[in-house]
Amino acid sequence: MANNETQFNNVEKLQNDLNEYKTRVSMLERANKELEQRVKGSDAAEPAPITELEETLRRLVTRIAAILQAEKCVFMLYNKDDDVLSAAKPALGFTDEEIKKFKIPATQGLSGQVYKQNKSIILYDAASDERAMKDIAAMLNIHNGASVPLIAEKRDEENRVIDRTTIGVLHVFNKRYGNIFIEEDLNLLERLAKNASAIIQNAKIFREVVEEKEELEQIIESVYSGLLMVNNQGKIMQMNTTARKMLSVDTTDVVGKQYYDIIENSAIKDIIVRSITDHEEVTEEVDMMLYNEEERTYQTQTALVKDNDGEAIGTVAIFNDITEIRNIERMKTAFVSTVSHELRTPLTSIKGFISTLLADTEGYYDADTQREFYQIIDTECDRLTRLISDLLNVSRIEAGRALDLNLREVTLPPLIDKVMSVQKSYTNIHTLITDVEDDLPIITADEDKVDQILTNLVSNAIKYSPNGGNVTLTCKKKDDGVIFSVADQGMGISEEHLPKVFERFHRVDNRDTRKVGGTGIGLYLVKHLVEAHGGTIWVESVVGKGSSFIFTLPPKPPVEEEEEETA
Ligand code: ADP
């Protein structure tokens, strides 16, 4: 009788337990649904913190251990990169240190078997079970357990299972009150595992989506081009830093706002309207004034963003800064016309003097005058040759070829004197002063090229001092080499142009310089020639006061790596 009563009580207890389990299972299912909902409607949901999975696991292990009356509960998740199952943090009944160590190849031990065979196992006595010893030997105090695979199911819209993936193994260990796990526990654990797998899978997908989204945002944020994404309702979906800067938007809080409230530039507004209302893909160049009043040219290109059905749902605009490209193009065009002009001037003069001489059949011009004409023709021919060789050198540099140096020992004072006396003959309003230190070292250099550097700088000093003044060439010892300076008292160069004068085709364009002929390649070549010798060049200048071009030359040019190797 007493026995029957005990049995009855047991059945009643089991019934109660079962009811409680059912309630807990339905709680888990609800939690799972909520999470699924969040993943599906990820627009509306706030981005989940990366610890979402940990939080989920913490809840699961506690509940499952309570339901199964287990002391310990741990999820082993499969990692396909290294083909291992590793214990996920947090687990119940294990320290963080133990969890870290609990990592085994997906083919080994109890966990491996459950994972590979997709079959649940009861561990009746851990101490005598070899499989258990393989993976949980390191763990303390495991007497018995129940292990089930974690199978994530993918379902279609009609809730039919379309795919099953085993994502890991769920273990419970050490049944409380000295009991062991039985088949029913295993069945219950399998049901719990099914829900848990779905929750974990969702949390993982959610994390991946969040990570991908963040990564994409990072990429968009850091691209050099400006990027703006607007949906069909005119709401800004993305706008990176570059786009905000160029459109002078001073707030970062732009997502979700109407583009016409945020963007002032009417040309850009017009492009966006055309894209989102007429579904037109536009390519246009737009000039924009930046915060610092600098005007820049952007190539603006829009592309329609389409959904899966091919319907346009918005537009993405990319802005590329093409100011420099346009500047170079403009300079190249100006360069072609100045070069033509520079070539024609000496040619006109040569042609003029030759025609005059040819026409003089009567011997009207005496020998001295004729000689003077020949002298002019000779000088103009030199000018043409110099110009053409400059052009050839520019094209060599542009093609990435180094300037060949014909090196030998150069005694500088006679070279300096020669340059100064040639230049003196071109002007009668300037005083040319030479200030050369005694005992200058003899340097190894290409004499013609040093001549070209000095000639260029001194002739510029004369050219850009239309009212005359002193032109002073100084040369001093510096370290083992020398330092030159060519100073004038001319028009000077404004601060804004200073960093650019060594760029090719760059000419300061103002009323004064326009009167002076030039191609804008002289200083570009000078800089390359100085650097080919291993020296440096810079300029100091004050508008209206004059300029000093200063450069250094080492005792000899550095040896090219290639030559060093062959030497
Ligand atoms: P260019 O053939 O025009 O003289 P350069 O390359 O020699 O070309 O010089 C580039 C520009 O730098 C010139 O157009 C001029 O505006 C400026 N520049 C060069 N030297 C001087 C100088 N000594 N004083 C003032 N401006 C100068």
Coordinates of C-alpha atoms and ligand atoms in Angstrom, one line a residue:
M1 CA 0.0 0.0 0.0
A2 CA 2.8 2.3 1.1
N3 CA 4.6 1.3 -2.0
N4 CA 1.6 2.2 -4.2
E5 CA 1.2 5.5 -2.5
T6 CA 4.9 6.3 -3.1
Q7 CA 4.5 5.4 -6.8
F8 CA 1.4 7.5 -7.0
N9 CA 3.2 10.4 -5.4
N10 CA 6.0 10.0 -7.8
V11 CA 3.7 10.0 -10.8
E12 CA 2.0 13.1 -9.5
K13 CA 5.4 14.8 -9.0
L14 CA 6.5 13.8 -12.5
Q15 CA 3.2 15.2 -13.8
N16 CA 3.9 18.5 -12.0
D17 CA 7.5 18.5 -13.2
L18 CA 6.3 17.9 -16.7
N19 CA 3.9 20.8 -16.6
E20 CA 6.6 23.1 -15.3
Y21 CA 8.9 21.9 -18.1
K22 CA 6.2 22.6 -20.6
T23 CA 5.8 26.1 -19.3
R24 CA 9.6 26.7 -19.5
V25 CA 9.7 25.2 -23.0
S26 CA 7.0 27.6 -24.1
M27 CA 8.9 30.5 -22.5
L28 CA 12.0 29.5 -24.5
E29 CA 9.9 29.3 -27.7
R30 CA 8.6 32.8 -27.1
A31 CA 12.1 34.1 -26.5
N32 CA 13.1 32.4 -29.8
K33 CA 10.2 34.0 -31.7
E34 CA 11.1 37.4 -30.3
L35 CA 14.7 37.1 -31.5
E36 CA 13.6 35.9 -34.9
Q37 CA 11.3 38.9 -35.2
R38 CA 14.2 41.2 -34.4
V39 CA 16.4 39.6 -37.0
K40 CA 13.7 39.8 -39.7
G41 CA 12.8 43.4 -38.9
S42 CA 16.3 44.5 -38.4
D43 CA 15.4 48.0 -39.7
A44 CA 13.2 48.6 -36.7
A45 CA 15.3 46.8 -34.1
E46 CA 18.1 48.6 -32.5
P47 CA 21.5 47.1 -33.3
A48 CA 22.1 44.3 -30.8
P49 CA 25.2 44.5 -28.7
I50 CA 27.8 42.0 -29.6
T51 CA 27.3 40.3 -26.3
E52 CA 23.8 39.3 -27.4
L53 CA 24.9 35.7 -27.9
E54 CA 26.5 35.6 -24.4
E55 CA 23.4 36.9 -22.9
T56 CA 21.3 34.3 -24.7
L57 CA 23.6 31.5 -23.6
R58 CA 23.6 32.6 -20.0
R59 CA 19.8 32.4 -19.9
L60 CA 19.8 29.1 -21.7
V61 CA 22.3 27.2 -19.6
T62 CA 20.6 28.3 -16.3
R63 CA 17.2 27.3 -17.5
I64 CA 18.2 24.0 -19.1
A65 CA 20.2 23.0 -16.0
A66 CA 17.2 23.8 -13.8
I67 CA 14.9 21.8 -16.0
L68 CA 17.2 18.8 -16.2
Q69 CA 18.3 19.1 -12.6
A70 CA 21.9 19.1 -13.8
E71 CA 24.8 20.7 -11.9
K72 CA 26.6 21.7 -15.1
C73 CA 25.5 22.7 -18.5
V74 CA 27.6 23.7 -21.5
F75 CA 27.2 24.5 -25.2
M76 CA 30.0 23.3 -27.5
L77 CA 29.8 25.3 -30.7
Y78 CA 31.3 24.2 -33.9
N79 CA 33.8 26.4 -35.6
K80 CA 34.4 25.5 -39.2
D81 CA 37.6 27.5 -39.6
D82 CA 39.6 25.1 -37.5
D83 CA 37.1 22.2 -37.4
V84 CA 36.8 22.2 -33.6
L85 CA 34.0 22.2 -31.0
S86 CA 34.7 24.7 -28.3
A87 CA 32.8 25.4 -25.1
A88 CA 30.9 28.6 -25.3
K89 CA 31.0 31.2 -22.6
P90 CA 29.2 31.4 -20.3
A91 CA 28.5 27.8 -19.1
L92 CA 27.1 26.6 -15.9
G93 CA 29.3 24.9 -13.4
F94 CA 32.6 25.6 -15.2
T95 CA 35.1 28.4 -14.5
D96 CA 36.1 30.7 -17.4
E97 CA 39.5 29.0 -17.3
E98 CA 37.9 25.5 -17.7
I99 CA 35.8 26.8 -20.6
K100 CA 38.8 28.1 -22.4
K101 CA 40.5 24.7 -22.2
F102 CA 37.4 22.9 -23.3
K103 CA 38.1 22.8 -27.0
I104 CA 38.4 19.6 -29.0
P105 CA 38.6 18.5 -32.7
A106 CA 35.1 17.9 -34.0
T107 CA 35.9 14.2 -34.6
Q108 CA 37.1 13.3 -31.1
G109 CA 35.6 12.2 -27.8
L110 CA 32.0 12.3 -26.7
S111 CA 31.3 15.7 -28.1
G112 CA 32.8 14.7 -31.5
Q113 CA 30.7 11.6 -31.6
V114 CA 27.5 13.4 -30.8
Y115 CA 28.4 16.1 -33.4
K116 CA 29.5 13.8 -36.2
Q117 CA 26.8 11.2 -35.8
N118 CA 24.1 13.6 -34.9
K119 CA 23.0 11.2 -32.1
S120 CA 22.3 11.8 -28.5
I121 CA 24.2 10.0 -25.8
I122 CA 23.8 9.3 -22.1
L123 CA 27.0 9.1 -20.2
Y124 CA 26.3 6.8 -17.2
D125 CA 29.7 6.7 -15.7
A126 CA 32.3 9.2 -16.9
A127 CA 35.2 7.6 -15.1
S128 CA 34.9 4.4 -17.1
D129 CA 34.0 6.0 -20.5
E130 CA 36.9 6.5 -22.8
R131 CA 35.1 8.9 -25.1
A132 CA 34.3 11.1 -22.1
M133 CA 37.9 10.9 -20.9
K134 CA 39.1 12.3 -24.3
D135 CA 37.3 15.6 -24.1
I136 CA 36.2 16.1 -20.5
A137 CA 39.2 14.6 -18.8
A138 CA 40.5 18.0 -18.1
M139 CA 37.2 18.9 -16.4
L140 CA 36.7 18.3 -12.8
N141 CA 34.0 16.3 -11.1
I142 CA 32.1 14.9 -14.0
H143 CA 30.2 11.8 -13.0
N144 CA 27.5 11.4 -15.6
G145 CA 25.8 13.4 -18.3
A146 CA 23.5 13.7 -21.3
S147 CA 24.6 15.1 -24.6
V148 CA 22.6 16.0 -27.6
P149 CA 23.4 17.6 -31.0
L150 CA 22.4 21.2 -31.6
I151 CA 20.6 21.2 -34.9
A152 CA 19.6 24.5 -36.5
E153 CA 16.7 24.2 -38.9
K154 CA 16.0 26.5 -41.7
R155 CA 12.3 26.7 -42.6
D156 CA 10.5 28.1 -45.7
E157 CA 7.5 30.4 -45.6
E158 CA 5.2 27.5 -45.1
N159 CA 7.2 26.4 -42.1
R160 CA 8.7 23.4 -43.9
V161 CA 12.2 22.4 -42.9
I162 CA 14.4 23.1 -45.9
D163 CA 17.8 22.7 -44.3
R164 CA 19.3 21.2 -41.1
T165 CA 22.8 22.1 -39.9
T166 CA 24.4 20.7 -36.8
I167 CA 26.0 23.7 -35.1
G168 CA 27.3 22.1 -32.0
V169 CA 26.6 19.9 -29.0
L170 CA 24.7 20.5 -25.7
H171 CA 25.9 18.8 -22.6
V172 CA 24.3 18.6 -19.1
F173 CA 26.4 16.9 -16.5
N174 CA 26.0 15.5 -13.0
K175 CA 22.3 14.9 -12.3
R176 CA 21.4 16.3 -8.9
Y177 CA 20.7 14.3 -5.8
G178 CA 23.0 11.5 -7.0
N179 CA 20.7 10.5 -9.8
I180 CA 21.6 9.6 -13.4
F181 CA 20.1 10.9 -16.6
I182 CA 17.6 8.6 -18.3
E183 CA 16.0 8.4 -21.8
E184 CA 13.3 10.8 -20.8
D185 CA 15.9 13.4 -19.8
L186 CA 17.5 12.9 -23.2
N187 CA 14.1 13.4 -25.0
L188 CA 13.5 16.6 -23.1
L189 CA 17.1 17.8 -23.6
E190 CA 16.6 17.2 -27.4
R191 CA 13.5 19.4 -27.4
L192 CA 15.3 22.1 -25.4
A193 CA 18.3 21.8 -27.8
K194 CA 16.1 22.3 -30.8
N195 CA 14.9 25.6 -29.4
A196 CA 18.3 26.6 -28.1
S197 CA 19.8 25.9 -31.6
A198 CA 17.3 28.2 -33.2
I199 CA 18.0 30.9 -30.6
I200 CA 21.8 30.5 -30.9
Q201 CA 21.6 30.5 -34.7
N202 CA 19.5 33.6 -34.7
A203 CA 21.8 35.4 -32.3
K204 CA 24.7 34.4 -34.5
I205 CA 23.0 35.6 -37.6
F206 CA 22.0 38.7 -35.9
R207 CA 25.6 39.3 -34.7
E208 CA 26.9 38.6 -38.2
V209 CA 24.4 41.0 -39.7
V210 CA 25.3 43.7 -37.2
E211 CA 29.0 43.1 -37.8
E212 CA 28.6 43.2 -41.5
K213 CA 26.5 46.3 -41.3
E214 CA 29.1 48.0 -39.1
E215 CA 31.9 46.9 -41.4
L216 CA 30.1 48.3 -44.4
E217 CA 29.5 51.5 -42.6
Q218 CA 33.1 51.7 -41.7
I219 CA 34.1 51.2 -45.3
I220 CA 31.6 53.8 -46.6
E221 CA 32.7 56.2 -43.9
S222 CA 36.4 55.9 -44.8
V223 CA 36.3 55.9 -48.6
Y224 CA 38.0 58.9 -50.1
S225 CA 35.0 59.7 -52.3
G226 CA 31.9 61.3 -51.0
L227 CA 28.9 59.0 -50.8
L228 CA 25.2 59.9 -50.3
M229 CA 22.3 57.5 -50.3
V230 CA 18.7 58.8 -50.4
N231 CA 15.6 56.7 -50.6
N232 CA 12.6 57.4 -52.8
Q233 CA 10.9 59.3 -50.1
G234 CA 13.9 61.7 -50.0
K235 CA 15.2 60.4 -46.7
I236 CA 19.0 60.2 -46.2
M237 CA 20.1 56.6 -45.6
Q238 CA 23.9 57.1 -45.6
M239 CA 26.2 60.1 -45.9
N240 CA 29.8 59.7 -45.2
T241 CA 32.3 62.2 -43.7
T242 CA 33.7 63.3 -47.1
A243 CA 30.2 64.0 -48.4
R244 CA 29.3 65.9 -45.3
K245 CA 32.5 68.0 -45.6
M246 CA 32.0 68.8 -49.3
L247 CA 28.3 69.7 -48.8
S248 CA 29.2 71.8 -45.8
V249 CA 26.9 69.7 -43.5
D250 CA 28.0 70.4 -40.0
T251 CA 26.0 67.7 -38.2
T252 CA 26.6 63.9 -38.2
D253 CA 23.0 63.3 -37.3
V254 CA 21.6 63.2 -40.9
V255 CA 20.3 59.6 -41.4
G256 CA 16.5 59.6 -41.6
K257 CA 16.3 63.4 -42.4
Q258 CA 15.0 64.8 -45.6
Y259 CA 17.9 65.6 -48.0
Y260 CA 16.5 69.0 -48.9
D261 CA 16.6 70.0 -45.3
I262 CA 20.2 69.1 -45.0
I263 CA 21.8 69.9 -48.4
E264 CA 22.0 73.5 -49.6
N265 CA 23.7 73.1 -52.9
S266 CA 21.0 73.5 -55.5
A267 CA 22.9 71.6 -58.2
I268 CA 23.2 68.5 -56.0
K269 CA 19.5 68.8 -55.0
D270 CA 18.6 69.0 -58.6
I271 CA 20.6 65.8 -59.4
I272 CA 19.0 63.9 -56.5
V273 CA 15.5 65.0 -57.6
R274 CA 16.2 63.8 -61.1
S275 CA 17.5 60.5 -59.8
I276 CA 14.7 59.7 -57.4
T277 CA 11.7 61.0 -59.3
D278 CA 12.7 60.4 -62.9
H279 CA 14.9 57.4 -62.0
E280 CA 17.6 58.9 -64.1
E281 CA 21.3 57.9 -63.6
V282 CA 23.1 61.2 -63.8
T283 CA 26.8 62.1 -64.3
E284 CA 27.7 65.8 -63.9
E285 CA 30.5 68.0 -62.8
V286 CA 29.5 70.3 -60.0
D287 CA 31.6 73.2 -58.5
M288 CA 31.2 73.5 -54.8
M289 CA 32.4 76.1 -52.3
L290 CA 33.8 74.4 -49.2
Y291 CA 33.8 75.8 -45.6
N292 CA 37.2 77.4 -46.1
E293 CA 35.8 79.2 -49.2
E294 CA 37.9 77.0 -51.4
E295 CA 36.2 76.1 -54.7
R296 CA 36.5 72.4 -55.8
T297 CA 35.1 70.5 -58.7
Y298 CA 33.3 67.2 -58.1
Q299 CA 32.3 64.6 -60.6
T300 CA 28.9 63.5 -59.3
Q301 CA 27.5 60.2 -60.4
T302 CA 24.3 58.7 -59.3
A303 CA 23.1 55.1 -59.6
L304 CA 19.7 53.7 -58.8
V305 CA 19.4 51.3 -55.8
K306 CA 17.0 48.5 -56.7
D307 CA 15.2 45.9 -54.7
N308 CA 15.0 42.2 -55.5
D309 CA 12.2 42.9 -58.0
G310 CA 14.3 45.4 -59.9
E311 CA 12.2 48.3 -58.6
A312 CA 14.2 51.5 -57.8
I313 CA 14.0 52.2 -54.1
G314 CA 16.4 55.0 -53.9
T315 CA 19.6 56.5 -55.3
V316 CA 23.2 56.5 -54.4
A317 CA 25.4 59.5 -55.4
I318 CA 29.2 59.3 -55.4
F319 CA 31.3 62.5 -55.5
N320 CA 34.8 62.4 -56.7
D321 CA 37.1 65.4 -56.3
I322 CA 38.5 66.1 -59.8
T323 CA 39.8 69.6 -59.0
E324 CA 43.4 68.7 -59.5
I325 CA 42.7 66.8 -62.8
R326 CA 40.8 69.8 -64.2
N327 CA 43.6 72.1 -63.0
I328 CA 46.3 70.1 -64.8
E329 CA 44.1 70.0 -67.9
R330 CA 43.7 73.7 -67.8
M331 CA 47.4 74.2 -67.3
K332 CA 48.2 71.8 -70.1
T333 CA 46.0 73.8 -72.5
A334 CA 47.6 77.0 -71.3
F335 CA 51.0 75.4 -71.7
V336 CA 50.4 74.4 -75.3
S337 CA 49.5 78.0 -76.2
T338 CA 52.5 79.5 -74.2
V339 CA 54.9 76.9 -75.7
S340 CA 53.7 77.8 -79.2
H341 CA 54.2 81.4 -78.4
E342 CA 57.6 80.8 -76.9
L343 CA 58.7 78.9 -80.0
R344 CA 57.3 81.4 -82.4
T345 CA 59.0 84.5 -80.8
P346 CA 62.7 83.4 -81.5
L347 CA 61.6 81.9 -84.9
T348 CA 60.0 85.2 -85.9
S349 CA 63.2 87.0 -85.0
I350 CA 65.5 84.5 -86.8
K351 CA 63.3 84.6 -89.9
G352 CA 63.3 88.4 -89.8
F353 CA 67.0 88.8 -89.6
I354 CA 67.7 86.1 -92.2
S355 CA 65.2 87.7 -94.6
T356 CA 66.8 91.1 -94.1
L357 CA 70.3 89.7 -94.8
L358 CA 69.1 87.9 -97.9
A359 CA 67.3 90.9 -99.2
D360 CA 70.4 93.0 -98.8
T361 CA 71.8 92.4 -102.3
E362 CA 73.2 96.0 -102.5
G363 CA 75.5 95.5 -99.4
Y364 CA 73.6 98.1 -97.4
Y365 CA 74.6 96.6 -94.1
D366 CA 78.2 96.8 -93.2
A367 CA 80.2 93.8 -91.8
D368 CA 79.7 94.9 -88.1
T369 CA 75.9 95.2 -88.5
Q370 CA 75.8 91.9 -90.3
R371 CA 77.8 90.3 -87.5
E372 CA 75.3 91.8 -84.9
F373 CA 72.4 90.2 -86.8
Y374 CA 74.2 86.8 -86.9
Q375 CA 74.8 87.2 -83.2
I376 CA 71.1 87.7 -82.5
I377 CA 70.2 84.7 -84.8
D378 CA 72.8 82.6 -82.9
T379 CA 71.3 83.6 -79.5
E380 CA 67.7 83.0 -80.7
C381 CA 68.8 79.6 -82.0
D382 CA 70.3 78.8 -78.5
R383 CA 67.0 79.9 -76.9
L384 CA 65.1 77.5 -79.2
T385 CA 67.5 74.7 -78.5
R386 CA 67.1 75.3 -74.8
L387 CA 63.4 75.3 -75.0
I388 CA 63.2 72.1 -77.0
S389 CA 65.7 70.4 -74.7
D390 CA 63.6 71.5 -71.7
L391 CA 60.5 70.0 -73.3
L392 CA 62.3 66.8 -74.0
N393 CA 63.5 66.6 -70.4
V394 CA 60.0 67.2 -69.1
S395 CA 58.7 64.3 -71.2
R396 CA 61.6 62.1 -69.9
I397 CA 60.6 62.9 -66.3
E398 CA 56.9 62.4 -67.1
A399 CA 57.7 58.9 -68.6
G400 CA 59.4 58.1 -65.2
R401 CA 62.9 58.0 -66.6
A402 CA 65.7 59.5 -64.6
L403 CA 67.7 62.4 -66.0
D404 CA 71.1 61.1 -67.1
L405 CA 74.0 62.8 -65.4
N406 CA 77.3 63.2 -67.1
L407 CA 79.4 63.4 -63.9
R408 CA 82.9 64.9 -63.5
E409 CA 84.7 67.2 -61.1
V410 CA 83.4 70.7 -61.3
T411 CA 85.2 73.8 -60.1
L412 CA 82.3 76.1 -59.4
P413 CA 83.7 79.8 -59.5
P414 CA 84.5 79.8 -63.2
L415 CA 81.1 78.3 -64.0
I416 CA 79.3 80.8 -61.8
D417 CA 81.2 83.7 -63.6
K418 CA 80.3 82.3 -67.0
V419 CA 76.6 82.1 -66.1
M420 CA 76.6 85.6 -64.6
S421 CA 78.4 87.2 -67.5
V422 CA 76.0 85.7 -70.1
Q423 CA 73.0 86.8 -68.0
K424 CA 74.5 90.3 -67.6
S425 CA 74.5 90.8 -71.4
Y426 CA 70.6 90.4 -71.4
T427 CA 69.9 93.3 -69.1
N428 CA 71.0 96.8 -68.4
I429 CA 68.6 97.6 -65.6
H430 CA 69.8 95.0 -63.1
T431 CA 73.0 94.8 -61.0
L432 CA 74.3 91.3 -61.0
I433 CA 76.3 90.5 -57.8
T434 CA 78.4 87.4 -57.3
D435 CA 79.3 86.5 -53.7
V436 CA 81.3 83.3 -53.7
E437 CA 83.1 82.0 -50.6
D438 CA 86.9 81.3 -51.0
D439 CA 88.0 77.6 -50.9
L440 CA 84.8 76.2 -52.3
P441 CA 85.1 72.5 -52.6
I442 CA 85.3 70.9 -56.0
I443 CA 82.2 68.9 -56.4
T444 CA 81.3 65.9 -58.6
A445 CA 78.3 67.0 -60.8
D446 CA 77.0 67.3 -64.3
E447 CA 78.5 70.7 -65.3
D448 CA 75.9 71.4 -68.0
K449 CA 73.1 70.7 -65.7
V450 CA 74.4 72.9 -62.9
D451 CA 74.8 75.6 -65.6
Q452 CA 71.2 75.0 -66.5
I453 CA 70.0 75.3 -62.9
L454 CA 71.9 78.6 -62.3
T455 CA 70.9 80.0 -65.7
N456 CA 67.3 79.3 -65.1
L457 CA 67.3 80.8 -61.6
V458 CA 69.3 83.9 -62.6
S459 CA 67.2 84.5 -65.7
N460 CA 64.0 84.1 -63.7
A461 CA 65.4 86.6 -61.1
I462 CA 65.9 89.1 -64.0
K463 CA 62.6 88.3 -65.7
Y464 CA 60.5 88.7 -62.6
S465 CA 62.2 91.9 -61.5
P466 CA 60.8 94.2 -64.3
N467 CA 61.9 97.3 -62.5
G468 CA 65.5 96.2 -62.1
G469 CA 67.4 95.9 -58.8
N470 CA 70.1 93.6 -57.5
V471 CA 70.3 90.0 -58.5
T472 CA 72.7 88.3 -56.1
L473 CA 74.2 84.8 -56.6
T474 CA 75.7 83.5 -53.4
C475 CA 77.6 80.3 -53.0
K476 CA 79.0 78.9 -49.7
K477 CA 80.4 75.7 -48.3
K478 CA 77.8 73.5 -46.5
D479 CA 78.8 70.3 -44.8
D480 CA 81.0 68.7 -47.5
G481 CA 79.0 70.3 -50.3
V482 CA 77.7 73.7 -51.2
I483 CA 74.7 75.9 -50.8
F484 CA 73.6 78.4 -53.5
S485 CA 71.2 81.3 -53.3
V486 CA 69.8 83.4 -56.1
A487 CA 68.1 86.5 -54.7
D488 CA 66.3 89.3 -56.4
Q489 CA 64.4 92.5 -55.5
G490 CA 61.5 91.8 -57.9
M491 CA 57.8 91.2 -57.7
G492 CA 58.0 88.2 -55.3
I493 CA 55.6 85.3 -55.0
S494 CA 52.4 85.2 -52.9
E495 CA 52.2 82.6 -50.1
E496 CA 49.4 80.8 -51.9
H497 CA 51.6 80.2 -55.0
L498 CA 54.8 79.4 -53.1
P499 CA 54.3 75.7 -52.7
K500 CA 53.3 75.3 -56.3
V501 CA 56.0 77.1 -58.3
F502 CA 58.0 73.9 -58.7
E503 CA 55.0 72.1 -60.2
R504 CA 55.0 71.6 -63.9
F505 CA 53.1 74.1 -66.0
H506 CA 52.5 76.2 -62.9
R507 CA 52.7 79.9 -63.7
V508 CA 51.6 82.6 -61.3
D509 CA 48.9 84.3 -63.2
N510 CA 48.6 88.0 -62.5
R511 CA 48.9 91.4 -64.2
D512 CA 52.7 91.5 -63.7
T513 CA 53.6 88.0 -64.7
R514 CA 51.4 88.0 -67.8
K515 CA 53.8 90.5 -69.4
V516 CA 56.7 88.1 -68.9
G517 CA 57.1 85.2 -71.3
G518 CA 57.5 81.7 -69.9
T519 CA 56.2 78.1 -70.1
G520 CA 56.0 77.1 -66.4
I521 CA 58.5 74.2 -66.8
G522 CA 61.7 75.9 -65.8
L523 CA 61.5 75.5 -62.0
Y524 CA 60.0 72.0 -62.4
L525 CA 63.1 71.0 -64.3
V526 CA 65.4 72.9 -61.9
K527 CA 63.9 71.0 -59.0
H528 CA 64.4 67.6 -60.8
L529 CA 68.0 68.5 -61.7
V530 CA 68.9 69.5 -58.1
E531 CA 67.3 66.4 -56.8
A532 CA 69.0 64.2 -59.4
H533 CA 72.3 65.5 -57.8
G534 CA 71.0 64.6 -54.3
G535 CA 70.4 68.2 -53.3
T536 CA 67.2 70.1 -52.2
I537 CA 65.7 73.3 -53.3
W538 CA 63.3 75.7 -51.7
V539 CA 62.1 79.3 -52.1
E540 CA 61.6 82.2 -49.7
S541 CA 59.7 85.2 -51.0
V542 CA 57.8 88.4 -50.0
V543 CA 55.4 90.0 -52.5
G544 CA 56.8 93.3 -53.7
K545 CA 60.2 92.7 -52.0
G546 CA 61.7 89.9 -53.9
S547 CA 62.5 86.1 -53.9
S548 CA 65.4 83.9 -52.9
F549 CA 65.8 80.5 -54.5
I550 CA 68.1 78.4 -52.3
F551 CA 69.5 75.0 -53.2
T552 CA 72.1 72.6 -51.9
L553 CA 74.5 70.3 -53.8
P554 CA 76.3 67.4 -52.0
P555 CA 80.0 66.7 -52.8
K556 CA 78.8 64.0 -55.2
P557 CA 75.4 62.6 -56.1
P558 CA 74.3 59.5 -54.1
V559 CA 75.0 56.3 -55.9
E560 CA 72.0 54.6 -57.4
E561 CA 71.1 51.3 -55.8
E562 CA 71.5 49.4 -59.0
E563 CA 75.0 50.7 -59.6
E564 CA 75.9 49.9 -56.0
E565 CA 74.9 46.3 -56.6
T566 CA 76.9 45.9 -59.8
A567 CA 79.9 47.7 -58.3
Ligands
ADP1 P1 58.3 80.3 -66.4 O1 58.7 79.8 -67.7 O2 56.9 80.8 -66.3 O3 59.3 81.4 -65.9 P2 59.2 78.7 -64.2 O4 58.9 77.3 -63.9 O5 60.6 79.1 -64.3 O6 58.3 79.1 -65.4 O7 58.6 79.5 -63.0 C1 57.2 79.2 -62.6 C2 56.6 80.5 -62.0 O8 57.2 80.9 -60.8 C3 56.7 81.7 -62.9 O9 55.7 81.7 -63.9 C4 56.6 82.8 -62.0 O10 55.3 83.2 -61.7 C5 57.2 82.3 -60.7 N1 58.6 82.7 -60.5 C6 59.7 82.0 -60.8 N2 60.8 82.7 -60.4 C7 60.4 83.8 -59.9 C8 61.1 85.0 -59.3 N3 62.4 85.0 -59.2 N4 60.3 85.9 -58.8 C9 59.0 85.9 -58.9 N5 58.3 84.9 -59.4 C10 59.0 83.8 -59.9

